mmCIF file of C-alpha atoms and ligand atoms in Angstrom:
data_model
loop_
_atom_site.group_PDB
_atom_site.id
_atom_site.type_symbol
_atom_site.label_atom_id
_atom_site.label_comp_id
_atom_site.label_asym_id
_atom_site.label_seq_id
_atom_site.Cartn_x
_atom_site.Cartn_y
_atom_site.Cartn_z
ATOM 1 C CA MET Q 1 -52.781 -2.131 44.708
ATOM 2 C CA PRO Q 2 -52.564 -5.581 46.369
ATOM 3 C CA GLU Q 3 -50.603 -5.789 49.623
ATOM 4 C CA THR Q 4 -47.406 -7.103 48.116
ATOM 5 C CA ALA Q 5 -43.824 -5.995 48.446
ATOM 6 C CA VAL Q 6 -42.791 -3.282 46.005
ATOM 7 C CA LYS Q 7 -41.175 -4.894 42.981
ATOM 8 C CA THR Q 8 -37.712 -3.990 41.776
ATOM 9 C CA ALA Q 9 -37.214 -2.648 38.265
ATOM 10 C CA ALA Q 10 -35.631 -5.966 37.264
ATOM 11 C CA GLU Q 11 -38.694 -7.873 38.507
ATOM 12 C CA ILE Q 12 -41.054 -5.561 36.639
ATOM 13 C CA ARG Q 13 -39.125 -6.028 33.385
ATOM 14 C CA GLN Q 14 -39.217 -9.787 33.898
ATOM 15 C CA ASP Q 15 -42.962 -9.767 34.665
ATOM 16 C CA PHE Q 16 -43.603 -8.134 31.311
ATOM 17 C CA LEU Q 17 -41.453 -10.587 29.379
ATOM 18 C CA ASP Q 18 -42.919 -13.604 31.228
ATOM 19 C CA PHE Q 19 -46.498 -12.431 30.704
ATOM 20 C CA PHE Q 20 -46.110 -12.390 26.937
ATOM 21 C CA THR Q 21 -43.791 -15.384 26.528
ATOM 22 C CA GLU Q 22 -45.378 -17.771 29.034
ATOM 23 C CA LYS Q 23 -49.041 -16.768 28.905
ATOM 24 C CA HIS Q 24 -49.414 -15.604 25.310
ATOM 25 C CA GLY Q 25 -46.897 -17.473 23.171
ATOM 26 C CA HIS Q 26 -44.497 -14.639 22.293
ATOM 27 C CA THR Q 27 -40.850 -15.203 21.415
ATOM 28 C CA PHE Q 28 -38.250 -13.111 23.214
ATOM 29 C CA ALA Q 29 -36.385 -11.144 20.504
ATOM 30 C CA PRO Q 30 -33.392 -9.354 22.072
ATOM 31 C CA SER Q 31 -33.204 -5.577 21.778
ATOM 32 C CA SER Q 32 -31.558 -4.354 18.601
ATOM 33 C CA PRO Q 33 -28.630 -1.894 18.914
ATOM 34 C CA VAL Q 34 -29.510 1.780 19.446
ATOM 35 C CA VAL Q 35 -27.520 2.494 16.311
ATOM 36 C CA PRO Q 36 -29.705 1.414 13.378
ATOM 37 C CA HIS Q 37 -26.806 0.455 11.114
ATOM 38 C CA ASP Q 38 -29.057 -0.546 8.217
ATOM 39 C CA ASP Q 39 -31.736 2.196 8.255
ATOM 40 C CA PRO Q 40 -30.669 5.579 6.815
ATOM 41 C CA THR Q 41 -34.060 7.138 7.726
ATOM 42 C CA LEU Q 42 -33.214 6.890 11.431
ATOM 43 C CA LEU Q 43 -30.589 8.621 13.589
ATOM 44 C CA PHE Q 44 -31.083 6.285 16.553
ATOM 45 C CA THR Q 45 -33.407 3.401 17.314
ATOM 46 C CA ASN Q 46 -36.434 5.279 18.657
ATOM 47 C CA ALA Q 47 -38.949 2.469 19.205
ATOM 48 C CA GLY Q 48 -39.113 -1.271 19.653
ATOM 49 C CA MET Q 49 -40.688 -1.753 16.257
ATOM 50 C CA ASN Q 50 -37.694 -0.412 14.312
ATOM 51 C CA GLN Q 51 -36.032 -3.808 14.022
ATOM 52 C CA PHE Q 52 -39.269 -5.263 12.632
ATOM 53 C CA LYS Q 53 -39.883 -2.563 10.020
ATOM 54 C CA ASP Q 54 -39.267 -4.992 7.142
ATOM 55 C CA VAL Q 55 -41.838 -7.430 8.545
ATOM 56 C CA PHE Q 56 -44.497 -4.717 8.843
ATOM 57 C CA LEU Q 57 -43.833 -3.618 5.273
ATOM 58 C CA GLY Q 58 -44.197 -7.202 4.033
ATOM 59 C CA GLN Q 59 -40.561 -7.278 2.905
ATOM 60 C CA GLY Q 60 -39.177 -9.655 5.515
ATOM 61 C CA GLU Q 61 -40.147 -12.553 7.754
ATOM 62 C CA ARG Q 62 -39.255 -13.915 11.182
ATOM 63 C CA GLU Q 63 -39.582 -17.448 12.475
ATOM 64 C CA TYR Q 64 -42.273 -16.250 14.877
ATOM 65 C CA LYS Q 65 -45.508 -14.268 14.598
ATOM 66 C CA ARG Q 66 -45.406 -12.830 18.116
ATOM 67 C CA ALA Q 67 -42.435 -11.102 19.726
ATOM 68 C CA VAL Q 68 -41.637 -9.363 23.012
ATOM 69 C CA ASN Q 69 -38.655 -7.516 24.462
ATOM 70 C CA SER Q 70 -37.326 -4.490 26.229
ATOM 71 C CA GLN Q 71 -35.810 -2.324 23.511
ATOM 72 C CA LYS Q 72 -32.985 0.172 24.062
ATOM 73 C CA CYS Q 73 -34.183 3.504 22.610
ATOM 74 C CA ILE Q 74 -32.691 6.959 22.169
ATOM 75 C CA ARG Q 75 -34.875 9.979 21.499
ATOM 76 C CA ALA Q 76 -32.456 12.840 20.933
ATOM 77 C CA GLY Q 77 -32.270 14.367 17.468
ATOM 78 C CA GLY Q 78 -34.674 13.254 14.739
ATOM 79 C CA LYS Q 79 -38.482 13.093 14.775
ATOM 80 C CA HIS Q 80 -38.854 12.025 18.406
ATOM 81 C CA ASN Q 81 -36.555 14.344 20.383
ATOM 82 C CA ASP Q 82 -36.723 14.757 24.149
ATOM 83 C CA LEU Q 83 -33.237 16.180 24.804
ATOM 84 C CA GLU Q 84 -34.204 19.636 26.028
ATOM 85 C CA ASP Q 85 -36.695 18.262 28.576
ATOM 86 C CA VAL Q 86 -34.147 15.991 30.205
ATOM 87 C CA GLY Q 87 -33.114 17.038 33.702
ATOM 88 C CA LYS Q 88 -35.857 19.620 34.030
ATOM 89 C CA ASP Q 89 -38.707 17.184 34.458
ATOM 90 C CA THR Q 90 -39.386 13.822 36.036
ATOM 91 C CA TYR Q 91 -40.192 11.617 33.064
ATOM 92 C CA HIS Q 92 -38.213 12.343 29.882
ATOM 93 C CA HIS Q 93 -34.940 10.631 29.031
ATOM 94 C CA THR Q 94 -32.580 10.611 26.076
ATOM 95 C CA PHE Q 95 -32.039 6.879 26.570
ATOM 96 C CA PHE Q 96 -34.875 4.743 27.852
ATOM 97 C CA GLU Q 97 -36.172 1.196 27.684
ATOM 98 C CA MET Q 98 -39.361 0.424 25.849
ATOM 99 C CA LEU Q 99 -41.206 -2.734 26.805
ATOM 100 C CA GLY Q 100 -43.029 -4.000 23.752
ATOM 101 C CA ASN Q 101 -45.094 -6.840 22.326
ATOM 102 C CA TRP Q 102 -45.691 -7.376 18.633
ATOM 103 C CA SER Q 103 -47.957 -9.299 16.350
ATOM 104 C CA PHE Q 104 -46.894 -9.843 12.764
ATOM 105 C CA GLY Q 105 -50.150 -10.400 10.909
ATOM 106 C CA ASP Q 106 -51.350 -12.540 13.817
ATOM 107 C CA TYR Q 107 -53.528 -11.171 16.659
ATOM 108 C CA PHE Q 108 -54.862 -7.631 16.376
ATOM 109 C CA LYS Q 109 -56.688 -4.981 18.389
ATOM 110 C CA ALA Q 110 -58.882 -7.161 20.635
ATOM 111 C CA GLU Q 111 -56.033 -9.223 22.101
ATOM 112 C CA ALA Q 112 -53.665 -6.278 22.387
ATOM 113 C CA ILE Q 113 -56.238 -4.320 24.373
ATOM 114 C CA GLN Q 114 -57.353 -7.214 26.557
ATOM 115 C CA TRP Q 115 -53.832 -8.313 27.477
ATOM 116 C CA ALA Q 116 -52.611 -4.798 28.223
ATOM 117 C CA TRP Q 117 -55.552 -4.291 30.580
ATOM 118 C CA HIS Q 118 -55.047 -7.670 32.214
ATOM 119 C CA LEU Q 119 -51.335 -7.101 32.875
ATOM 120 C CA LEU Q 120 -51.843 -3.610 34.283
ATOM 121 C CA THR Q 121 -54.893 -4.252 36.429
ATOM 122 C CA GLU Q 122 -54.790 -7.953 37.346
ATOM 123 C CA ILE Q 123 -51.106 -8.914 37.370
ATOM 124 C CA TRP Q 124 -49.787 -5.564 38.584
ATOM 125 C CA GLY Q 125 -52.971 -4.517 40.374
ATOM 126 C CA LEU Q 126 -53.127 -0.923 39.184
ATOM 127 C CA ASP Q 127 -56.171 1.011 40.333
ATOM 128 C CA LYS Q 128 -58.636 1.041 37.398
ATOM 129 C CA ASP Q 129 -59.938 4.452 38.452
ATOM 130 C CA ARG Q 130 -56.525 5.868 37.638
ATOM 131 C CA LEU Q 131 -56.355 4.547 34.086
ATOM 132 C CA TYR Q 132 -57.479 6.516 31.023
ATOM 133 C CA VAL Q 133 -57.345 5.443 27.391
ATOM 134 C CA THR Q 134 -57.366 7.448 24.199
ATOM 135 C CA VAL Q 135 -58.367 6.365 20.687
ATOM 136 C CA PHE Q 136 -57.944 7.921 17.234
ATOM 137 C CA GLU Q 137 -60.653 10.404 16.185
ATOM 138 C CA GLY Q 138 -59.907 10.141 12.443
ATOM 139 C CA ASP Q 139 -58.335 12.619 10.053
ATOM 140 C CA ASP Q 140 -59.903 14.199 6.962
ATOM 141 C CA ALA Q 141 -56.621 15.170 5.297
ATOM 142 C CA ASP Q 142 -55.440 11.557 5.356
ATOM 143 C CA GLY Q 143 -58.934 10.210 4.668
ATOM 144 C CA LEU Q 144 -58.982 8.206 7.910
ATOM 145 C CA GLU Q 145 -62.080 7.200 9.875
ATOM 146 C CA PRO Q 146 -62.308 7.360 13.697
ATOM 147 C CA ASP Q 147 -61.127 4.133 15.343
ATOM 148 C CA GLU Q 148 -64.564 3.124 16.592
ATOM 149 C CA GLU Q 149 -63.477 -0.496 16.640
ATOM 150 C CA ALA Q 150 -60.811 0.156 19.286
ATOM 151 C CA GLU Q 151 -63.221 2.239 21.331
ATOM 152 C CA GLN Q 152 -65.785 -0.551 21.226
ATOM 153 C CA LEU Q 153 -63.212 -3.189 22.168
ATOM 154 C CA TRP Q 154 -62.156 -1.213 25.245
ATOM 155 C CA LYS Q 155 -65.805 -1.130 26.286
ATOM 156 C CA GLU Q 156 -66.552 -4.782 25.560
ATOM 157 C CA HIS Q 157 -63.330 -6.542 26.503
ATOM 158 C CA THR Q 158 -62.311 -4.607 29.615
ATOM 159 C CA ASP Q 159 -64.069 -3.133 32.615
ATOM 160 C CA ILE Q 160 -62.643 0.347 32.131
ATOM 161 C CA ASP Q 161 -64.989 3.167 33.131
ATOM 162 C CA PRO Q 162 -66.344 4.235 29.690
ATOM 163 C CA SER Q 163 -66.048 7.894 30.699
ATOM 164 C CA HIS Q 164 -62.278 7.316 30.824
ATOM 165 C CA ILE Q 165 -62.117 6.768 27.057
ATOM 166 C CA SER Q 166 -61.546 9.808 24.834
ATOM 167 C CA ARG Q 167 -60.829 10.481 21.162
ATOM 168 C CA TRP Q 168 -57.788 12.435 19.970
ATOM 169 C CA GLY Q 169 -56.294 13.551 16.665
ATOM 170 C CA LYS Q 170 -53.325 12.587 14.579
ATOM 171 C CA LYS Q 171 -50.697 14.219 16.778
ATOM 172 C CA ASP Q 172 -51.539 11.984 19.741
ATOM 173 C CA ASN Q 173 -53.229 8.931 18.298
ATOM 174 C CA PHE Q 174 -51.681 8.119 14.961
ATOM 175 C CA TRP Q 175 -48.198 6.726 15.414
ATOM 176 C CA GLU Q 176 -45.491 7.135 12.794
ATOM 177 C CA MET Q 177 -41.933 5.984 13.088
ATOM 178 C CA GLY Q 178 -40.523 8.857 11.016
ATOM 179 C CA ASP Q 179 -41.505 10.942 7.994
ATOM 180 C CA SER Q 180 -42.036 7.704 6.122
ATOM 181 C CA GLY Q 181 -42.548 4.071 7.075
ATOM 182 C CA PRO Q 182 -45.144 1.821 8.734
ATOM 183 C CA CYS Q 183 -47.785 3.599 10.802
ATOM 184 C CA GLY Q 184 -51.334 3.393 12.089
ATOM 185 C CA PRO Q 185 -53.898 4.570 14.637
ATOM 186 C CA CYS Q 186 -53.030 3.979 18.246
ATOM 187 C CA SER Q 187 -54.659 3.692 21.614
ATOM 188 C CA GLU Q 188 -52.704 5.066 24.554
ATOM 189 C CA ILE Q 189 -53.056 4.214 28.217
ATOM 190 C CA HIS Q 190 -52.465 7.048 30.680
ATOM 191 C CA TYR Q 191 -51.970 6.870 34.445
ATOM 192 C CA ASP Q 192 -53.431 9.458 36.797
ATOM 193 C CA ALA Q 193 -51.077 9.874 39.756
ATOM 194 C CA THR Q 194 -52.845 12.876 41.297
ATOM 195 C CA PRO Q 195 -53.366 12.355 45.058
ATOM 196 C CA ASP Q 196 -57.168 12.601 44.757
ATOM 197 C CA LYS Q 197 -57.623 10.948 41.314
ATOM 198 C CA SER Q 198 -58.649 14.279 39.830
ATOM 199 C CA GLY Q 199 -56.561 14.002 36.655
ATOM 200 C CA SER Q 200 -59.270 13.377 34.052
ATOM 201 C CA GLU Q 201 -58.665 16.767 32.412
ATOM 202 C CA LEU Q 202 -54.899 16.348 32.418
ATOM 203 C CA VAL Q 203 -54.679 13.527 29.856
ATOM 204 C CA ASN Q 204 -52.358 14.615 26.995
ATOM 205 C CA ARG Q 205 -51.613 17.936 28.712
ATOM 206 C CA ASP Q 206 -47.919 17.322 29.399
ATOM 207 C CA ASP Q 207 -48.648 17.222 33.108
ATOM 208 C CA PRO Q 208 -46.156 15.135 35.108
ATOM 209 C CA GLN Q 209 -48.990 13.763 37.265
ATOM 210 C CA VAL Q 210 -50.892 12.202 34.374
ATOM 211 C CA ILE Q 211 -48.529 10.418 32.041
ATOM 212 C CA GLU Q 212 -48.839 8.122 29.089
ATOM 213 C CA ILE Q 213 -47.530 4.710 30.086
ATOM 214 C CA TRP Q 214 -48.346 2.411 27.177
ATOM 215 C CA ASN Q 215 -49.044 2.925 23.512
ATOM 216 C CA LEU Q 216 -50.846 0.235 21.521
ATOM 217 C CA VAL Q 217 -50.303 0.861 17.817
ATOM 218 C CA PHE Q 218 -52.353 -0.881 15.168
ATOM 219 C CA ILE Q 219 -50.039 -0.821 12.176
ATOM 220 C CA GLN Q 220 -52.037 -0.797 8.956
ATOM 221 C CA PHE Q 221 -50.345 1.652 6.540
ATOM 222 C CA ASN Q 222 -47.084 2.629 4.951
ATOM 223 C CA ARG Q 223 -46.451 6.345 4.467
ATOM 224 C CA ASP Q 224 -44.254 6.876 1.430
ATOM 225 C CA LYS Q 225 -41.792 9.726 0.883
ATOM 226 C CA SER Q 226 -44.461 11.869 -0.807
ATOM 227 C CA GLY Q 227 -46.663 11.564 2.309
ATOM 228 C CA LYS Q 228 -49.199 9.156 0.777
ATOM 229 C CA LEU Q 229 -50.663 6.368 2.912
ATOM 230 C CA THR Q 230 -51.004 2.901 1.414
ATOM 231 C CA PRO Q 231 -52.698 0.009 3.280
ATOM 232 C CA LEU Q 232 -50.274 -2.779 4.169
ATOM 233 C CA PRO Q 233 -50.868 -6.372 3.039
ATOM 234 C CA ALA Q 234 -51.360 -7.493 6.679
ATOM 235 C CA LYS Q 235 -52.346 -5.853 9.959
ATOM 236 C CA HIS Q 236 -49.912 -5.785 12.853
ATOM 237 C CA VAL Q 237 -49.654 -4.807 16.498
ATOM 238 C CA ASP Q 238 -46.789 -2.738 17.878
ATOM 239 C CA THR Q 239 -46.957 -1.778 21.537
ATOM 240 C CA GLY Q 240 -44.525 0.259 23.578
ATOM 241 C CA MET Q 241 -44.503 0.920 27.311
ATOM 242 C CA GLY Q 242 -42.020 3.338 28.873
ATOM 243 C CA PHE Q 243 -40.133 1.100 31.298
ATOM 244 C CA GLU Q 244 -38.881 3.922 33.554
ATOM 245 C CA ARG Q 245 -42.450 5.248 33.772
ATOM 246 C CA ILE Q 246 -44.147 1.968 34.667
ATOM 247 C CA VAL Q 247 -41.447 1.299 37.277
ATOM 248 C CA ARG Q 248 -42.180 4.702 38.794
ATOM 249 C CA VAL Q 249 -45.920 3.974 38.861
ATOM 250 C CA LEU Q 250 -45.510 0.489 40.351
ATOM 251 C CA GLN Q 251 -42.997 1.707 42.927
ATOM 252 C CA GLY Q 252 -45.428 4.491 43.926
ATOM 253 C CA LYS Q 253 -43.021 7.341 43.170
ATOM 254 C CA THR Q 254 -43.716 10.770 41.717
ATOM 255 C CA SER Q 255 -40.552 10.856 39.598
ATOM 256 C CA ASN Q 256 -38.918 8.279 37.338
ATOM 257 C CA TYR Q 257 -35.628 9.262 38.978
ATOM 258 C CA ASP Q 258 -36.818 8.151 42.430
ATOM 259 C CA THR Q 259 -36.853 4.472 41.404
ATOM 260 C CA ASP Q 260 -34.133 1.872 41.937
ATOM 261 C CA ILE Q 261 -33.107 2.176 38.268
ATOM 262 C CA TRP Q 262 -31.037 5.281 39.009
ATOM 263 C CA MET Q 263 -29.581 4.468 42.445
ATOM 264 C CA PRO Q 264 -26.217 2.969 41.335
ATOM 265 C CA ILE Q 265 -25.666 5.894 38.971
ATOM 266 C CA PHE Q 266 -26.564 8.582 41.519
ATOM 267 C CA ARG Q 267 -24.298 6.856 44.062
ATOM 268 C CA ALA Q 268 -21.419 6.908 41.572
ATOM 269 C CA ILE Q 269 -22.015 10.582 40.701
ATOM 270 C CA GLN Q 270 -21.904 11.475 44.372
ATOM 271 C CA GLU Q 271 -18.751 9.450 44.946
ATOM 272 C CA LYS Q 272 -16.884 10.792 41.909
ATOM 273 C CA THR Q 273 -17.901 14.461 42.292
ATOM 274 C CA GLY Q 274 -17.902 14.657 46.095
ATOM 275 C CA GLY Q 275 -21.323 16.352 45.910
ATOM 276 C CA ARG Q 276 -24.152 16.029 48.396
ATOM 277 C CA PRO Q 277 -26.653 13.184 47.868
ATOM 278 C CA TYR Q 278 -29.437 13.455 45.274
ATOM 279 C CA GLY Q 279 -32.447 15.222 46.800
ATOM 280 C CA GLY Q 280 -35.081 14.863 44.084
ATOM 281 C CA ASP Q 281 -35.949 18.573 43.881
ATOM 282 C CA LEU Q 282 -37.225 19.794 40.523
ATOM 283 C CA GLU Q 283 -35.731 23.300 40.580
ATOM 284 C CA ASP Q 284 -32.524 22.711 42.538
ATOM 285 C CA HIS Q 285 -29.389 23.007 40.382
ATOM 286 C CA THR Q 286 -27.576 20.104 42.006
ATOM 287 C CA ASP Q 287 -30.549 17.792 41.535
ATOM 288 C CA ILE Q 288 -30.960 18.914 37.926
ATOM 289 C CA ALA Q 289 -27.260 18.188 37.375
ATOM 290 C CA TYR Q 290 -27.696 14.710 38.881
ATOM 291 C CA ARG Q 291 -30.554 13.951 36.495
ATOM 292 C CA VAL Q 292 -28.808 15.343 33.430
ATOM 293 C CA ILE Q 293 -25.541 13.538 34.128
ATOM 294 C CA ALA Q 294 -27.260 10.237 35.012
ATOM 295 C CA ASP Q 295 -29.457 10.356 31.928
ATOM 296 C CA HIS Q 296 -26.649 11.359 29.603
ATOM 297 C CA ILE Q 297 -24.124 8.800 30.826
ATOM 298 C CA ARG Q 298 -26.677 6.032 30.256
ATOM 299 C CA CYS Q 299 -27.225 7.306 26.735
ATOM 300 C CA LEU Q 300 -23.515 7.654 25.959
ATOM 301 C CA THR Q 301 -22.591 4.269 27.425
ATOM 302 C CA VAL Q 302 -25.287 2.434 25.502
ATOM 303 C CA ALA Q 303 -24.704 4.289 22.205
ATOM 304 C CA ILE Q 304 -20.920 3.848 22.272
ATOM 305 C CA THR Q 305 -21.283 0.170 23.243
ATOM 306 C CA ASP Q 306 -23.491 -0.222 20.178
ATOM 307 C CA GLY Q 307 -20.912 1.314 17.836
ATOM 308 C CA ALA Q 308 -21.529 5.089 17.763
ATOM 309 C CA VAL Q 309 -18.784 7.637 18.536
ATOM 310 C CA PRO Q 310 -18.965 11.365 19.277
ATOM 311 C CA SER Q 311 -18.082 13.350 16.151
ATOM 312 C CA ASN Q 312 -18.934 16.435 14.121
ATOM 313 C CA GLU Q 313 -21.899 15.129 12.181
ATOM 314 C CA GLY Q 314 -25.085 13.095 12.316
ATOM 315 C CA ARG Q 315 -25.568 10.843 15.294
ATOM 316 C CA GLY Q 316 -21.979 11.422 16.414
ATOM 317 C CA TYR Q 317 -22.780 15.116 16.731
ATOM 318 C CA VAL Q 318 -25.871 14.395 18.826
ATOM 319 C CA LEU Q 319 -23.671 12.351 21.168
ATOM 320 C CA ARG Q 320 -21.086 15.141 21.291
ATOM 321 C CA ARG Q 321 -23.803 17.618 22.342
ATOM 322 C CA ILE Q 322 -25.112 15.207 24.970
ATOM 323 C CA LEU Q 323 -21.626 14.687 26.378
ATOM 324 C CA ARG Q 324 -20.912 18.421 26.458
ATOM 325 C CA ARG Q 325 -24.208 19.153 28.208
ATOM 326 C CA ALA Q 326 -23.265 16.641 30.919
ATOM 327 C CA VAL Q 327 -19.701 18.007 31.221
ATOM 328 C CA ARG Q 328 -21.027 21.539 31.686
ATOM 329 C CA HIS Q 329 -23.249 20.372 34.524
ATOM 330 C CA ALA Q 330 -20.383 18.473 36.154
ATOM 331 C CA ARG Q 331 -18.138 21.522 35.919
ATOM 332 C CA GLN Q 332 -20.555 24.320 36.757
ATOM 333 C CA THR Q 333 -22.598 22.581 39.427
ATOM 334 C CA PHE Q 334 -20.179 20.128 41.012
ATOM 335 C CA GLY Q 335 -17.023 22.120 40.217
ATOM 336 C CA VAL Q 336 -15.287 19.084 38.715
ATOM 337 C CA GLU Q 337 -12.670 20.203 36.186
ATOM 338 C CA ARG Q 338 -11.282 16.790 35.191
ATOM 339 C CA PRO Q 339 -12.994 14.063 33.139
ATOM 340 C CA VAL Q 340 -15.617 12.433 35.334
ATOM 341 C CA LEU Q 341 -18.261 10.959 33.025
ATOM 342 C CA CYS Q 342 -15.845 8.203 32.025
ATOM 343 C CA ASP Q 343 -15.759 7.090 35.689
ATOM 344 C CA LEU Q 344 -19.525 6.551 35.685
ATOM 345 C CA VAL Q 345 -19.636 3.924 32.927
ATOM 346 C CA ASP Q 346 -19.335 1.052 35.428
ATOM 347 C CA SER Q 347 -22.435 2.240 37.290
ATOM 348 C CA VAL Q 348 -24.449 2.077 34.059
ATOM 349 C CA VAL Q 349 -23.190 -1.449 33.469
ATOM 350 C CA GLU Q 350 -24.199 -2.274 37.043
ATOM 351 C CA SER Q 351 -27.763 -1.064 36.514
ATOM 352 C CA LEU Q 352 -28.358 -2.243 32.932
ATOM 353 C CA GLY Q 353 -25.848 -5.047 32.352
ATOM 354 C CA GLU Q 354 -28.145 -7.920 33.338
ATOM 355 C CA ALA Q 355 -30.835 -6.869 30.872
ATOM 356 C CA PHE Q 356 -28.363 -5.938 28.127
ATOM 357 C CA PRO Q 357 -25.283 -8.201 28.497
ATOM 358 C CA GLU Q 358 -23.482 -6.499 25.579
ATOM 359 C CA LEU Q 359 -22.737 -3.652 28.018
ATOM 360 C CA LYS Q 360 -20.475 -5.974 30.004
ATOM 361 C CA LYS Q 361 -18.267 -6.874 27.033
ATOM 362 C CA ASP Q 362 -15.831 -3.958 26.934
ATOM 363 C CA PRO Q 363 -16.732 -1.072 29.255
ATOM 364 C CA GLU Q 364 -13.065 0.035 29.287
ATOM 365 C CA ARG Q 365 -13.269 0.871 25.577
ATOM 366 C CA VAL Q 366 -16.424 2.919 26.196
ATOM 367 C CA ALA Q 367 -14.834 4.765 29.136
ATOM 368 C CA LYS Q 368 -11.731 5.524 27.053
ATOM 369 C CA ILE Q 369 -13.744 7.094 24.219
ATOM 370 C CA ILE Q 370 -15.693 9.186 26.729
ATOM 371 C CA ARG Q 371 -12.508 10.252 28.571
ATOM 372 C CA GLU Q 372 -10.840 11.428 25.344
ATOM 373 C CA GLU Q 373 -13.913 13.385 24.312
ATOM 374 C CA GLU Q 374 -14.185 14.964 27.766
ATOM 375 C CA ASN Q 375 -10.519 15.958 27.704
ATOM 376 C CA ALA Q 376 -10.887 17.569 24.279
ATOM 377 C CA PHE Q 377 -13.924 19.560 25.426
ATOM 378 C CA LEU Q 378 -12.292 20.625 28.703
ATOM 379 C CA ARG Q 379 -9.288 21.941 26.710
ATOM 380 C CA THR Q 380 -11.697 23.905 24.490
ATOM 381 C CA ILE Q 381 -13.395 25.402 27.547
ATOM 382 C CA ASP Q 382 -10.012 26.342 29.074
ATOM 383 C CA ARG Q 383 -8.871 27.966 25.828
ATOM 384 C CA GLY Q 384 -12.171 29.883 25.705
ATOM 385 C CA ILE Q 385 -11.656 31.138 29.257
ATOM 386 C CA GLU Q 386 -8.047 32.183 28.410
ATOM 387 C CA HIS Q 387 -9.239 34.110 25.351
ATOM 388 C CA PHE Q 388 -11.863 35.774 27.467
ATOM 389 C CA HIS Q 389 -9.286 36.897 30.064
ATOM 390 C CA ASP Q 390 -6.904 38.154 27.344
ATOM 391 C CA ALA Q 391 -9.679 40.145 25.721
ATOM 392 C CA ALA Q 392 -10.805 41.530 29.092
ATOM 393 C CA GLU Q 393 -7.220 42.652 29.887
ATOM 394 C CA ARG Q 394 -6.850 44.324 26.483
ATOM 395 C CA THR Q 395 -10.101 46.233 26.995
ATOM 396 C CA GLU Q 396 -8.996 47.404 30.437
ATOM 397 C CA SER Q 397 -5.496 48.546 29.346
HETATM 398 N N1 LIG M 1 -44.053 2.439 18.277
HETATM 399 C C1 LIG M 1 -44.905 2.921 19.331
HETATM 400 C C2 LIG M 1 -44.244 3.974 20.174
HETATM 401 O O1 LIG M 1 -43.071 4.173 20.079
HETATM 402 C C3 LIG M 1 -45.334 1.779 20.180
HETATM 403 O O2 LIG M 1 -44.275 0.945 20.437
HETATM 404 O O3 LIG M 1 -44.906 4.597 20.955
#
């Protein structure tokens, strides 16, 4: 990497937006809400392309052909679900930001590949020896050919080591938004963070040292409810880069949680629970609790700001489970028996409010909803403990 100061998360987000708006004529299209009010096929917004689904399907238009943003996403419940991994590892989140650039029937594979490579290796100076790309190997059941075009473009339009290109099947290299909807082959870029650059065999192996950072999807089909693929009238590009992951890579950390994104939230957790500082250990219960609570309060704050509420069904139920998971960690690990998540909302606004100004509008309302839900759950826990003691006494007598 060039000898420059380490960039903050805010600077990295801005670099991405500037690269596509200033250098490549994209229009900044603000993130859509995480609650997809007009799409019944989705529980939460799970990718940047969701708000452009109508354009991909040829049913809608925008005033621009190229767009860029950082999209608020939630992957908990539904097709893309990372909830159970959160807290235990270094790189999954229920809520995360996805940096994305899109072409609506405009540029296609060549530009998407070239620009992604240029941003990563020239603007951000990532070590080319640490980058691996995957392309689609084809699929007989769906009658799809291998994506030789993408493979060739990587070889011709970038200086990637050709031995760092590999072909993978549908699970890894054919992106679908849900059971139905726009989809297509994709080319993923992975980063090898092993100390000695020995990660070539760890691509797509769920190893925290070699992680996917950017997915370039070449949208060409619609999958209908019966599972049939139909070619779309135009070809589109839909890319998505995990913001928390690229910040970790560019800040030279081994965990997403060791970046400046999480500092205000960890500080607030420490202050409100009276716990010891975050230590970054993977197995330690206190550190796991820090990660779970920090992740979950971001998710709750963003989802409630965008109009969701904890409840007994659908997305409200997912939020209720997320809140309860965080409360259990606060109670069991930090010993806090009063509502505490509600006191962390301001720290989320502090870390995300510049990028997503809607968070600054009414954080008190968000905190109130969280406080009421925490109180209700704490009463349930207390009643459960009382019942347990009663039953234990009856058994003894
Ligand atoms: N839609 C693709 C993804 O979520 C690329 O943005 O990975």
